[in-house]
Every structure is written in C-alpha cells, then in structure tokens.
PDB file of C-alpha atoms and ligand atoms in Angstrom:
ATOM      1  CA  MET A 998      26.698  16.565  -5.928  1.00 59.00           C
ATOM      2  CA  ALA A 999      23.088  15.573  -6.714  1.00 70.00           C
ATOM      3  CA  GLU A1000      20.662  15.285  -3.768  1.00 76.00           C
ATOM      4  CA  PRO A1001      19.713  11.707  -2.799  1.00 87.00           C
ATOM      5  CA  ARG A1002      16.405  10.521  -4.289  1.00 97.00           C
ATOM      6  CA  LEU A1003      13.239  11.631  -2.501  1.00 98.00           C
ATOM      7  CA  ALA A1004      10.296   9.375  -1.604  1.00 98.00           C
ATOM      8  CA  TRP A1005       6.909  10.229  -0.050  1.00 99.00           C
ATOM      9  CA  ILE A1006       5.136   7.433   1.844  1.00 99.00           C
ATOM     10  CA  THR A1007       1.612   7.663   3.295  1.00 99.00           C
ATOM     11  CA  GLY A1008       0.521   5.340   6.103  1.00 98.00           C
ATOM     12  CA  ALA A1009       4.047   5.515   7.485  1.00 98.00           C
ATOM     13  CA  SER A1010       3.325   5.894  11.227  1.00 98.00           C
ATOM     14  CA  SER A1011       3.410   2.098  11.781  1.00 98.00           C
ATOM     15  CA  GLY A1012       3.648  -1.305  10.107  1.00 98.00           C
ATOM     16  CA  ILE A1013       4.745  -1.675   6.487  1.00 98.00           C
ATOM     17  CA  GLY A1014       4.936   2.082   5.798  1.00 98.00           C
ATOM     18  CA  ALA A1015       7.239   2.776   8.773  1.00 98.00           C
ATOM     19  CA  ALA A1016       9.405  -0.245   7.906  1.00 98.00           C
ATOM     20  CA  LEU A1017       9.628   0.905   4.262  1.00 98.00           C
ATOM     21  CA  ALA A1018      10.624   4.426   5.369  1.00 98.00           C
ATOM     22  CA  ARG A1019      13.478   2.970   7.455  1.00 98.00           C
ATOM     23  CA  GLU A1020      14.458   0.589   4.643  1.00 98.00           C
ATOM     24  CA  LEU A1021      14.623   3.360   2.011  1.00 98.00           C
ATOM     25  CA  ALA A1022      16.436   5.733   4.391  1.00 98.00           C
ATOM     26  CA  ASP A1023      19.013   3.023   5.107  1.00 98.00           C
ATOM     27  CA  HIS A1024      19.567   2.630   1.356  1.00 98.00           C
ATOM     28  CA  GLY A1025      20.318   6.245   0.545  1.00 97.00           C
ATOM     29  CA  TRP A1026      16.842   7.750   0.080  1.00 98.00           C
ATOM     30  CA  ARG A1027      15.396  10.856   1.715  1.00 98.00           C
ATOM     31  CA  VAL A1028      11.830  10.103   2.797  1.00 98.00           C
ATOM     32  CA  ALA A1029       8.837  12.305   3.635  1.00 98.00           C
ATOM     33  CA  VAL A1030       6.453  10.324   5.848  1.00 99.00           C
ATOM     34  CA  SER A1031       2.717  10.940   6.291  1.00 99.00           C
ATOM     35  CA  ALA A1032      -0.129   9.556   8.430  1.00 98.00           C
ATOM     36  CA  ARG A1033      -2.568  11.091  10.930  1.00 98.00           C
ATOM     37  CA  ARG A1034      -0.543  10.400  14.129  1.00 98.00           C
ATOM     38  CA  ALA A1035       1.994  13.225  14.251  1.00 98.00           C
ATOM     39  CA  ASP A1036       3.620  11.864  17.438  1.00 98.00           C
ATOM     40  CA  ALA A1037       4.350   8.468  15.862  1.00 98.00           C
ATOM     41  CA  LEU A1038       5.786  10.157  12.754  1.00 98.00           C
ATOM     42  CA  ALA A1039       8.001  12.440  14.891  1.00 98.00           C
ATOM     43  CA  LYS A1040       9.298   9.401  16.786  1.00 98.00           C
ATOM     44  CA  LEU A1041      10.060   7.588  13.525  1.00 98.00           C
ATOM     45  CA  CYS A1042      11.875  10.624  12.089  1.00 98.00           C
ATOM     46  CA  SER A1043      13.984  10.963  15.255  1.00 98.00           C
ATOM     47  CA  GLU A1044      15.447   7.513  14.446  1.00 98.00           C
ATOM     48  CA  ARG A1045      16.923   8.781  11.147  1.00 97.00           C
ATOM     49  CA  PRO A1046      17.529  12.565  11.322  1.00 95.00           C
ATOM     50  CA  GLN A1047      18.238  14.240   7.962  1.00 95.00           C
ATOM     51  CA  ARG A1048      16.791  11.157   6.242  1.00 97.00           C
ATOM     52  CA  LEU A1049      13.136  11.173   7.380  1.00 98.00           C
ATOM     53  CA  TRP A1050      10.758  14.174   7.571  1.00 98.00           C
ATOM     54  CA  ALA A1051       7.217  14.157   8.999  1.00 98.00           C
ATOM     55  CA  TYR A1052       4.211  15.562   7.130  1.00 99.00           C
ATOM     56  CA  PRO A1053       1.086  14.630   9.153  1.00 98.00           C
ATOM     57  CA  LEU A1054      -1.956  14.144   6.949  1.00 98.00           C
ATOM     58  CA  ASP A1055      -5.392  12.537   6.650  1.00 98.00           C
ATOM     59  CA  VAL A1056      -5.419  10.989   3.156  1.00 98.00           C
ATOM     60  CA  THR A1057      -9.204  11.376   2.852  1.00 98.00           C
ATOM     61  CA  ASP A1058      -8.663  15.168   2.779  1.00 98.00           C
ATOM     62  CA  ARG A1059      -7.909  15.943  -0.871  1.00 98.00           C
ATOM     63  CA  ALA A1060      -6.886  19.570  -0.262  1.00 98.00           C
ATOM     64  CA  ALA A1061      -4.532  18.472   2.520  1.00 98.00           C
ATOM     65  CA  CYS A1062      -2.927  15.902   0.166  1.00 98.00           C
ATOM     66  CA  ALA A1063      -2.297  18.626  -2.427  1.00 98.00           C
ATOM     67  CA  ALA A1064      -0.961  21.042   0.231  1.00 98.00           C
ATOM     68  CA  THR A1065       1.344  18.343   1.630  1.00 98.00           C
ATOM     69  CA  ALA A1066       2.724  17.504  -1.827  1.00 98.00           C
ATOM     70  CA  ASP A1067       3.365  21.240  -2.383  1.00 98.00           C
ATOM     71  CA  ALA A1068       5.076  21.587   1.013  1.00 98.00           C
ATOM     72  CA  ILE A1069       7.317  18.565   0.347  1.00 98.00           C
ATOM     73  CA  ALA A1070       8.277  19.926  -3.084  1.00 98.00           C
ATOM     74  CA  ALA A1071       9.050  23.370  -1.629  1.00 98.00           C
ATOM     75  CA  GLU A1072      11.005  22.108   1.400  1.00 98.00           C
ATOM     76  CA  LEU A1073      12.698  18.926   0.123  1.00 98.00           C
ATOM     77  CA  GLY A1074      12.474  19.083  -3.686  1.00 98.00           C
ATOM     78  CA  ALA A1075      10.769  17.068  -6.408  1.00 98.00           C
ATOM     79  CA  VAL A1076       9.288  13.724  -5.312  1.00 98.00           C
ATOM     80  CA  ASP A1077      10.915  10.864  -7.257  1.00 98.00           C
ATOM     81  CA  LEU A1078       8.759   8.119  -5.717  1.00 98.00           C
ATOM     82  CA  ALA A1079       5.331   8.292  -4.063  1.00 99.00           C
ATOM     83  CA  VAL A1080       4.039   5.221  -2.202  1.00 99.00           C
ATOM     84  CA  PHE A1081       0.346   5.503  -1.335  1.00 99.00           C
ATOM     85  CA  ASN A1082       0.175   2.953   1.422  1.00 98.00           C
ATOM     86  CA  ALA A1083      -2.364   4.223   4.006  1.00 98.00           C
ATOM     87  CA  GLY A1084      -4.966   1.567   4.668  1.00 98.00           C
ATOM     88  CA  ILE A1085      -7.499   0.309   7.218  1.00 97.00           C
ATOM     89  CA  GLY A1086      -9.795  -2.490   8.146  1.00 85.00           C
ATOM     90  CA  ALA A1087      -9.320  -5.981   6.771  1.00 77.00           C
ATOM     91  CA  GLU A1088     -11.961  -7.685   8.973  1.00 89.00           C
ATOM     92  CA  PHE A1089     -15.686  -7.295   8.272  1.00 92.00           C
ATOM     93  CA  ASP A1090     -18.846  -8.791   9.853  1.00 92.00           C
ATOM     94  CA  VAL A1091     -21.722  -8.979   7.374  1.00 95.00           C
ATOM     95  CA  GLN A1092     -24.168  -9.339  10.310  1.00 96.00           C
ATOM     96  CA  HIS A1093     -23.491  -5.649  10.995  1.00 94.00           C
ATOM     97  CA  PHE A1094     -23.412  -4.264   7.463  1.00 95.00           C
ATOM     98  CA  ASP A1095     -22.888  -0.536   7.892  1.00 95.00           C
ATOM     99  CA  ALA A1096     -22.802   1.322   4.575  1.00 96.00           C
ATOM    100  CA  ASP A1097     -20.992   4.292   6.162  1.00 96.00           C
ATOM    101  CA  GLU A1098     -18.247   2.011   7.439  1.00 94.00           C
ATOM    102  CA  VAL A1099     -17.907   0.243   4.059  1.00 96.00           C
ATOM    103  CA  ASN A1100     -17.691   3.610   2.296  1.00 97.00           C
ATOM    104  CA  ARG A1101     -15.191   4.918   4.858  1.00 97.00           C
ATOM    105  CA  ARG A1102     -12.799   2.018   4.177  1.00 97.00           C
ATOM    106  CA  MET A1103     -13.082   2.682   0.445  1.00 98.00           C
ATOM    107  CA  ALA A1104     -12.452   6.394   1.073  1.00 98.00           C
ATOM    108  CA  VAL A1105      -9.228   5.714   2.997  1.00 98.00           C
ATOM    109  CA  ASN A1106      -7.797   2.808   0.985  1.00 98.00           C
ATOM    110  CA  TYR A1107      -8.843   3.679  -2.569  1.00 98.00           C
ATOM    111  CA  GLY A1108      -9.806   7.351  -2.173  1.00 98.00           C
ATOM    112  CA  GLY A1109      -6.621   8.114  -0.229  1.00 98.00           C
ATOM    113  CA  ALA A1110      -4.512   6.707  -3.065  1.00 99.00           C
ATOM    114  CA  VAL A1111      -6.514   8.694  -5.634  1.00 99.00           C
ATOM    115  CA  ASN A1112      -6.019  11.908  -3.614  1.00 98.00           C
ATOM    116  CA  GLY A1113      -2.290  11.196  -3.430  1.00 99.00           C
ATOM    117  CA  ILE A1114      -2.003  10.528  -7.161  1.00 99.00           C
ATOM    118  CA  GLY A1115      -3.846  13.758  -7.905  1.00 98.00           C
ATOM    119  CA  ALA A1116      -1.361  15.609  -5.705  1.00 98.00           C
ATOM    120  CA  VAL A1117       1.854  14.343  -7.352  1.00 98.00           C
ATOM    121  CA  LEU A1118       1.006  13.281 -10.904  1.00 98.00           C
ATOM    122  CA  PRO A1119       0.816  16.711 -12.655  1.00 98.00           C
ATOM    123  CA  ALA A1120       4.331  17.679 -11.479  1.00 98.00           C
ATOM    124  CA  MET A1121       5.700  14.258 -12.481  1.00 98.00           C
ATOM    125  CA  GLN A1122       4.070  14.511 -15.917  1.00 98.00           C
ATOM    126  CA  GLN A1123       5.522  17.995 -16.353  1.00 98.00           C
ATOM    127  CA  ARG A1124       9.015  16.751 -15.445  1.00 98.00           C
ATOM    128  CA  GLY A1125       8.551  13.570 -17.487  1.00 98.00           C
ATOM    129  CA  ALA A1126       9.888  11.588 -14.520  1.00 98.00           C
ATOM    130  CA  GLY A1127       8.628   9.936 -11.358  1.00 98.00           C
ATOM    131  CA  GLN A1128       7.252   6.741  -9.889  1.00 98.00           C
ATOM    132  CA  ILE A1129       3.944   6.059  -8.135  1.00 98.00           C
ATOM    133  CA  ALA A1130       3.197   2.887  -6.169  1.00 99.00           C
ATOM    134  CA  LEU A1131      -0.083   1.827  -4.564  1.00 99.00           C
ATOM    135  CA  THR A1132      -0.173  -0.627  -1.669  1.00 98.00           C
ATOM    136  CA  ALA A1133      -3.029  -2.967  -2.567  1.00 98.00           C
ATOM    137  CA  SER A1134      -3.081  -6.590  -1.317  1.00 98.00           C
ATOM    138  CA  VAL A1135      -3.415 -10.187  -2.491  1.00 98.00           C
ATOM    139  CA  ALA A1136      -6.899  -9.755  -0.925  1.00 97.00           C
ATOM    140  CA  GLY A1137      -7.726  -7.723  -4.046  1.00 98.00           C
ATOM    141  CA  TYR A1138      -7.265 -10.701  -6.379  1.00 98.00           C
ATOM    142  CA  ARG A1139     -10.685 -12.116  -5.419  1.00 97.00           C
ATOM    143  CA  GLY A1140     -13.551 -11.268  -3.067  1.00 97.00           C
ATOM    144  CA  LEU A1141     -12.475 -12.944   0.183  1.00 95.00           C
ATOM    145  CA  PRO A1142     -14.917 -13.945   2.949  1.00 94.00           C
ATOM    146  CA  GLY A1143     -15.055 -11.659   6.002  1.00 92.00           C
ATOM    147  CA  ALA A1144     -13.275  -8.855   4.125  1.00 94.00           C
ATOM    148  CA  ALA A1145     -15.816  -7.373   1.669  1.00 96.00           C
ATOM    149  CA  PRO A1146     -14.884  -3.654   1.915  1.00 97.00           C
ATOM    150  CA  TYR A1147     -11.184  -4.466   2.101  1.00 97.00           C
ATOM    151  CA  SER A1148     -11.145  -6.849  -0.897  1.00 97.00           C
ATOM    152  CA  ALA A1149     -13.279  -4.377  -2.885  1.00 98.00           C
ATOM    153  CA  SER A1150     -10.971  -1.435  -2.130  1.00 98.00           C
ATOM    154  CA  LYS A1151      -7.833  -3.419  -2.968  1.00 98.00           C
ATOM    155  CA  ALA A1152      -9.327  -4.803  -6.220  1.00 98.00           C
ATOM    156  CA  ALA A1153     -10.144  -1.209  -7.184  1.00 98.00           C
ATOM    157  CA  MET A1154      -6.559  -0.156  -6.452  1.00 98.00           C
ATOM    158  CA  ILE A1155      -5.143  -2.970  -8.608  1.00 98.00           C
ATOM    159  CA  ALA A1156      -7.408  -2.005 -11.528  1.00 98.00           C
ATOM    160  CA  LEU A1157      -6.512   1.677 -11.066  1.00 98.00           C
ATOM    161  CA  ALA A1158      -2.792   0.879 -11.159  1.00 99.00           C
ATOM    162  CA  GLU A1159      -3.167  -1.348 -14.250  1.00 98.00           C
ATOM    163  CA  SER A1160      -5.051   1.351 -16.167  1.00 98.00           C
ATOM    164  CA  LEU A1161      -2.654   4.123 -15.141  1.00 98.00           C
ATOM    165  CA  TYR A1162       0.344   1.945 -16.058  1.00 98.00           C
ATOM    166  CA  LEU A1163      -1.062   1.692 -19.590  1.00 98.00           C
ATOM    167  CA  ASP A1164      -2.100   5.353 -19.786  1.00 98.00           C
ATOM    168  CA  LEU A1165       1.279   6.623 -18.523  1.00 98.00           C
ATOM    169  CA  ALA A1166       3.439   4.398 -20.755  1.00 98.00           C
ATOM    170  CA  GLY A1167       6.096   6.509 -22.447  1.00 97.00           C
ATOM    171  CA  SER A1168       5.445   9.541 -20.201  1.00 98.00           C
ATOM    172  CA  GLY A1169       8.439   8.903 -17.941  1.00 98.00           C
ATOM    173  CA  VAL A1170       6.103   8.226 -14.987  1.00 98.00           C
ATOM    174  CA  ASP A1171       6.281   4.618 -13.761  1.00 98.00           C
ATOM    175  CA  MET A1172       3.416   2.880 -11.998  1.00 98.00           C
ATOM    176  CA  SER A1173       3.685  -0.003  -9.516  1.00 98.00           C
ATOM    177  CA  VAL A1174       1.193  -2.008  -7.474  1.00 99.00           C
ATOM    178  CA  ILE A1175       2.288  -3.645  -4.229  1.00 98.00           C
ATOM    179  CA  CYS A1176       0.394  -6.808  -3.221  1.00 98.00           C
ATOM    180  CA  PRO A1177       1.556  -8.195   0.124  1.00 98.00           C
ATOM    181  CA  GLY A1178       0.227 -11.398   1.688  1.00 97.00           C
ATOM    182  CA  TYR A1179       0.001 -11.488   5.494  1.00 96.00           C
ATOM    183  CA  VAL A1180       2.421  -9.162   7.286  1.00 97.00           C
ATOM    184  CA  THR A1181       2.763  -8.777  11.067  1.00 95.00           C
ATOM    185  CA  THR A1182       1.597  -5.193  11.732  1.00 96.00           C
ATOM    186  CA  PRO A1183      -1.012  -3.421  13.915  1.00 94.00           C
ATOM    187  CA  LEU A1184      -3.512  -4.098  11.077  1.00 94.00           C
ATOM    188  CA  THR A1185      -3.251  -7.882  11.507  1.00 92.00           C
ATOM    189  CA  ALA A1186      -2.596  -7.868  15.298  1.00 91.00           C
ATOM    190  CA  ALA A1187      -6.263  -8.442  16.214  1.00 82.00           C
ATOM    191  CA  ARG A1188      -6.873 -11.059  13.512  1.00 83.00           C
ATOM    192  CA  GLN A1189      -8.570 -14.215  14.828  1.00 78.00           C
ATOM    193  CA  GLY A1190      -7.897 -16.600  11.939  1.00 81.00           C
ATOM    194  CA  SER A1191      -4.602 -18.149  10.852  1.00 86.00           C
ATOM    195  CA  MET A1192      -2.158 -16.167   8.720  1.00 92.00           C
ATOM    196  CA  PRO A1193      -0.485 -18.558   6.260  1.00 92.00           C
ATOM    197  CA  PHE A1194       3.047 -17.640   5.174  1.00 94.00           C
ATOM    198  CA  VAL A1195       3.065 -14.508   7.385  1.00 96.00           C
ATOM    199  CA  ILE A1196       6.214 -12.342   7.210  1.00 97.00           C
ATOM    200  CA  SER A1197       7.566  -9.406   9.237  1.00 97.00           C
ATOM    201  CA  ALA A1198       7.116  -5.752   8.237  1.00 98.00           C
ATOM    202  CA  GLU A1199      10.895  -5.527   7.756  1.00 98.00           C
ATOM    203  CA  ALA A1200      10.881  -8.463   5.300  1.00 98.00           C
ATOM    204  CA  ALA A1201       7.942  -6.855   3.466  1.00 98.00           C
ATOM    205  CA  ALA A1202       9.832  -3.554   3.258  1.00 98.00           C
ATOM    206  CA  GLU A1203      12.837  -5.297   1.742  1.00 98.00           C
ATOM    207  CA  HIS A1204      10.645  -6.940  -0.940  1.00 98.00           C
ATOM    208  CA  ILE A1205       9.048  -3.576  -1.687  1.00 98.00           C
ATOM    209  CA  ARG A1206      12.327  -1.632  -1.940  1.00 98.00           C
ATOM    210  CA  HIS A1207      13.799  -4.220  -4.336  1.00 98.00           C
ATOM    211  CA  GLY A1208      10.659  -4.125  -6.498  1.00 98.00           C
ATOM    212  CA  LEU A1209      10.478  -0.336  -6.523  1.00 98.00           C
ATOM    213  CA  GLU A1210      14.159   0.141  -7.319  1.00 97.00           C
ATOM    214  CA  ALA A1211      13.791  -2.373 -10.193  1.00 98.00           C
ATOM    215  CA  LYS A1212      10.669  -0.386 -11.287  1.00 97.00           C
ATOM    216  CA  ARG A1213       8.593  -3.579 -11.430  1.00 98.00           C
ATOM    217  CA  PHE A1214       4.884  -3.050 -12.069  1.00 98.00           C
ATOM    218  CA  GLU A1215       3.736  -5.825  -9.741  1.00 98.00           C
ATOM    219  CA  ILE A1216       5.492  -6.260  -6.404  1.00 98.00           C
ATOM    220  CA  ALA A1217       3.743  -9.264  -4.843  1.00 98.00           C
ATOM    221  CA  PHE A1218       5.036 -11.407  -1.968  1.00 98.00           C
ATOM    222  CA  PRO A1219       5.575 -13.810  -0.293  1.00 98.00           C
ATOM    223  CA  ARG A1220       5.762 -16.112  -3.285  1.00 97.00           C
ATOM    224  CA  ARG A1221       3.737 -19.036  -1.859  1.00 97.00           C
ATOM    225  CA  MET A1222       0.836 -16.799  -0.782  1.00 97.00           C
ATOM    226  CA  VAL A1223       0.812 -15.049  -4.167  1.00 97.00           C
ATOM    227  CA  TRP A1224       0.828 -18.384  -5.991  1.00 97.00           C
ATOM    228  CA  LEU A1225      -2.099 -19.633  -3.849  1.00 95.00           C
ATOM    229  CA  LEU A1226      -4.227 -16.517  -4.382  1.00 96.00           C
ATOM    230  CA  LYS A1227      -3.387 -16.292  -8.109  1.00 97.00           C
ATOM    231  CA  THR A1228      -4.447 -19.917  -8.507  1.00 97.00           C
ATOM    232  CA  LEU A1229      -7.753 -19.159  -6.754  1.00 96.00           C
ATOM    233  CA  GLN A1230      -8.148 -16.104  -9.014  1.00 96.00           C
ATOM    234  CA  ARG A1231      -8.182 -18.315 -12.120  1.00 97.00           C
ATOM    235  CA  LEU A1232     -10.834 -20.760 -10.870  1.00 98.00           C
ATOM    236  CA  PRO A1233     -14.464 -20.696 -12.041  1.00 98.00           C
ATOM    237  CA  TYR A1234     -16.899 -19.393  -9.379  1.00 98.00           C
ATOM    238  CA  ALA A1235     -18.344 -22.790  -8.369  1.00 97.00           C
ATOM    239  CA  LEU A1236     -14.914 -24.207  -7.594  1.00 97.00           C
ATOM    240  CA  TYR A1237     -13.616 -20.992  -5.997  1.00 97.00           C
ATOM    241  CA  PHE A1238     -16.621 -20.605  -3.674  1.00 97.00           C
ATOM    242  CA  SER A1239     -16.493 -24.234  -2.617  1.00 96.00           C
ATOM    243  CA  LEU A1240     -12.722 -24.209  -1.911  1.00 95.00           C
ATOM    244  CA  ILE A1241     -12.638 -20.856  -0.137  1.00 94.00           C
ATOM    245  CA  ARG A1242     -15.652 -21.786   2.047  1.00 93.00           C
ATOM    246  CA  ARG A1243     -13.884 -24.961   3.127  1.00 91.00           C
ATOM    247  CA  ALA A1244     -10.605 -23.097   3.768  1.00 86.00           C
ATOM    248  CA  ALA A1245     -12.409 -20.440   5.810  1.00 83.00           C
ATOM    249  CA  GLY A1246     -14.422 -23.083   7.705  1.00 78.00           C
ATOM    250  CA  ARG A1247     -17.808 -21.707   6.548  1.00 73.00           C
TER     251      ARG A1247
HETATM  252  N1  NAP B 293      -0.493  -6.260   7.236  1.00 91.20           N
HETATM  253  C1  NAP B 293      -0.885  -7.009   6.212  1.00 91.20           C
HETATM  254  O1  NAP B 293      -1.005  -8.248   6.326  1.00 91.20           O
HETATM  255  C2  NAP B 293      -1.179  -6.361   4.885  1.00 91.20           C
HETATM  256  C3  NAP B 293      -1.350  -7.202   3.766  1.00 91.20           C
HETATM  257  C4  NAP B 293      -1.619  -6.643   2.536  1.00 91.20           C
HETATM  258  C5  NAP B 293      -1.725  -5.267   2.409  1.00 91.20           C
HETATM  259  N2  NAP B 293      -1.559  -4.471   3.514  1.00 91.20           N
HETATM  260  C6  NAP B 293      -1.688  -3.027   3.319  1.00 91.20           C
HETATM  261  O2  NAP B 293      -0.510  -2.386   3.750  1.00 91.20           O
HETATM  262  C7  NAP B 293      -0.812  -1.047   4.096  1.00 91.20           C
HETATM  263  C8  NAP B 293      -0.190  -0.735   5.441  1.00 91.20           C
HETATM  264  O3  NAP B 293      -0.860  -1.512   6.429  1.00 91.20           O
HETATM  265  P1  NAP B 293      -0.123  -2.148   7.686  1.00 91.20           P
HETATM  266  O4  NAP B 293      -0.377  -3.596   7.655  1.00 91.20           O
HETATM  267  O5  NAP B 293       1.256  -1.647   7.772  1.00 91.20           O
HETATM  268  O6  NAP B 293      -1.035  -1.591   8.879  1.00 91.20           O
HETATM  269  P2  NAP B 293      -0.852  -0.386   9.897  1.00 91.20           P
HETATM  270  O7  NAP B 293       0.390  -0.537  10.682  1.00 91.20           O
HETATM  271  O8  NAP B 293      -2.153  -0.273  10.610  1.00 91.20           O
HETATM  272  O9  NAP B 293      -0.645   0.873   8.924  1.00 91.20           O
HETATM  273  C9  NAP B 293      -1.685   1.596   8.366  1.00 91.20           C
HETATM  274  C10 NAP B 293      -1.172   2.999   8.161  1.00 91.20           C
HETATM  275  O10 NAP B 293      -2.184   3.772   7.504  1.00 91.20           O
HETATM  276  C11 NAP B 293      -2.325   4.993   8.210  1.00 91.20           C
HETATM  277  N3  NAP B 293      -3.668   5.536   8.009  1.00 91.20           N
HETATM  278  C12 NAP B 293      -4.864   4.967   8.291  1.00 91.20           C
HETATM  279  N4  NAP B 293      -5.860   5.816   7.996  1.00 91.20           N
HETATM  280  C13 NAP B 293      -5.281   6.940   7.497  1.00 91.20           C
HETATM  281  C14 NAP B 293      -5.787   8.182   7.027  1.00 91.20           C
HETATM  282  N5  NAP B 293      -7.114   8.442   6.977  1.00 91.20           N
HETATM  283  N6  NAP B 293      -4.906   9.123   6.610  1.00 91.20           N
HETATM  284  C15 NAP B 293      -3.573   8.878   6.655  1.00 91.20           C
HETATM  285  N7  NAP B 293      -3.029   7.729   7.081  1.00 91.20           N
HETATM  286  C16 NAP B 293      -3.887   6.774   7.514  1.00 91.20           C
HETATM  287  C17 NAP B 293      -2.031   4.650   9.663  1.00 91.20           C
HETATM  288  O11 NAP B 293      -1.593   5.771  10.400  1.00 91.20           O
HETATM  289  P3  NAP B 293      -2.482   6.734  11.311  1.00 91.20           P
HETATM  290  O12 NAP B 293      -3.391   5.881  12.124  1.00 91.20           O
HETATM  291  O13 NAP B 293      -1.430   7.460  12.116  1.00 91.20           O
HETATM  292  O14 NAP B 293      -3.204   7.647  10.376  1.00 91.20           O
HETATM  293  C18 NAP B 293      -0.849   3.704   9.473  1.00 91.20           C
HETATM  294  O15 NAP B 293       0.336   4.428   9.331  1.00 91.20           O
HETATM  295  C19 NAP B 293      -2.339  -0.926   4.069  1.00 91.20           C
HETATM  296  O16 NAP B 293      -2.760  -0.336   2.864  1.00 91.20           O
HETATM  297  C20 NAP B 293      -2.789  -2.366   4.135  1.00 91.20           C
HETATM  298  O17 NAP B 293      -4.052  -2.562   3.564  1.00 91.20           O
HETATM  299  C21 NAP B 293      -1.289  -4.983   4.729  1.00 91.20           C
END
C-alpha cells in the first residue's frame, strides 16, 4: 500500500501552522513540522503520534533549511506539499523606525519562504511532482498603515508566488499563495485595534486544507475580508489613502 502523502509546514509551533498540521494529520496526511521552539513542536507531535514529526529550525538559516529538507526526505520520504508559513510582526511604529528590525521581518517572512523553496524545489522538479504554498496575507494586497515591514514582506511573497506559478507551469510542481484575513493566534493576541471578520486558527486551517487539496493558486479567506481588501487594492491612491486613513482613525 502507498504511504500517505507527506507535508512539511514551517511556523508550525503555534497558531495557523499548528492548526494546519492537526487538520492535515486528521485527514490522512503525514506532516513534518518546523519552527524554532522544539518543546512546542514536541508537544504538538505527541498529540498525533505516527502522523506528526518535529524538525526544529530557524527559517532564516538557509543551510539549516536545506539540511532539514534532506533529513525529512531521508527519514519520511519525498515531500508532496511544503507550506512555508513562518512569520512575525504585523504591528509597526514609524516613530521608532529601526532598519534592522524592518530587515529582520523581511528575512523571516520573505527570506524564510525563499530558503524553504530553495530546499525543496530541485527535488520536486526532478520528480516532476510536488506542491509549494506560501502563507502571505491580505495585508500584502496594499501597504497598510502601522504594518510597513509586514505588508512589504507579504506583497513580496504574493509576487514571488505569482511569478513561480507562471515559471513552473507544466513542470508538475504546483504553486499556491495563502492570504488569510484576521485569525486568532499569538501573532494577533497583542493587537490593539479591531479585527473585522476574525476567524479561529482551526477555521483558517480548514480553508487552507480545502484550497491545497484542490490545488488552488490563491487560497484567500474569509470572503468578506478578502472582498474588502481586494476592493481597496483597485482604488486610485487618492481614494485609497483617504478611505484607509479614516478607517484606521488617522
Ligand atoms: N494571525 C493572522 O491574523 C494572520 C493573518 C494573515 C497571515 N498570517 C500569517 O500566518 C502565518 C502564521 O502566523 P500565526 O498567525 O499563526 O502566528 P504565530 O502563532 O505567531 O505563528 C508564527 C509561527 O512562525 C514561527 N516562526 C517565527 N519566526 C521563525 C523563524 N525565524 N524560524 C522558524 N519559525 C519561525 C513561530 O514559531 P517559533 O517562535 O517557535 O519559531 C510560529 O510557529 C504567518 O506567516 C503570518 O504572517 C497570520
């Protein structure tokens, strides 16, 4: 009998990544989970033995990403689906613009996804099969106030996924981009402002699994938040700036 499909998820020690690992495991997948906190990963894996396996990793370390991909392939087999989901830092105060901090967020969110792609893509191209998904955000549709490094990193991830989707067409490697609206996770726990149309991490994971299994390019949810942000995306600057300032109370 063929082995169940194998997924690798980064940023899986909490929030959306952990919920997606549980969701995939409960729907027949084997899942390798990565993040920096080894204890949180071990705890998660203990919930679903023989379904979840921990591979602690800092996604900014390119060599470690490659070594982890090699270890997963050697110990569990070929990765069918890689979800590069590790991410930090939505909130940003322009009064304390720190270039190192801005670059660090880009290095984790965008750079971490690039390191992950570099680690799995050659083997997928050689096999002519595989799927790669990047967790971006609806915050990447436009530059949002109070979120400059976050919006910039997520916009970069969306553009990266679009280009790779086109470049990989016909290769057997599928590309997806995941754009959640607000989700209740440790990332949003400290948020001061309102979170319109917020959903749970479990609901987000269900959306993501359905989208991934259907091999959709864009997996964006919840619908009302996506509609709102996509509408703002189409507006000319004068109208966008005026509306978003009013909405953000600035
Ligand atoms: N929550 C939302 O409203 C929302 C909306 C849109 C998009 N997203 C995106 O969804 C993804 C997951 O976020 P979340 O909301 O679930 O927040 P979260 O619970 O804080 O999850 C972030 C994950 O990234 C991991 N991580 C951070 N830095 C890392 C690094 N250098 N190397 C490896 N792993 C690292 C964290 O684990 P360790 O600390 O153990 O490393 C954690 O597992 C992020 O990309 C986020 O931008 C979230």
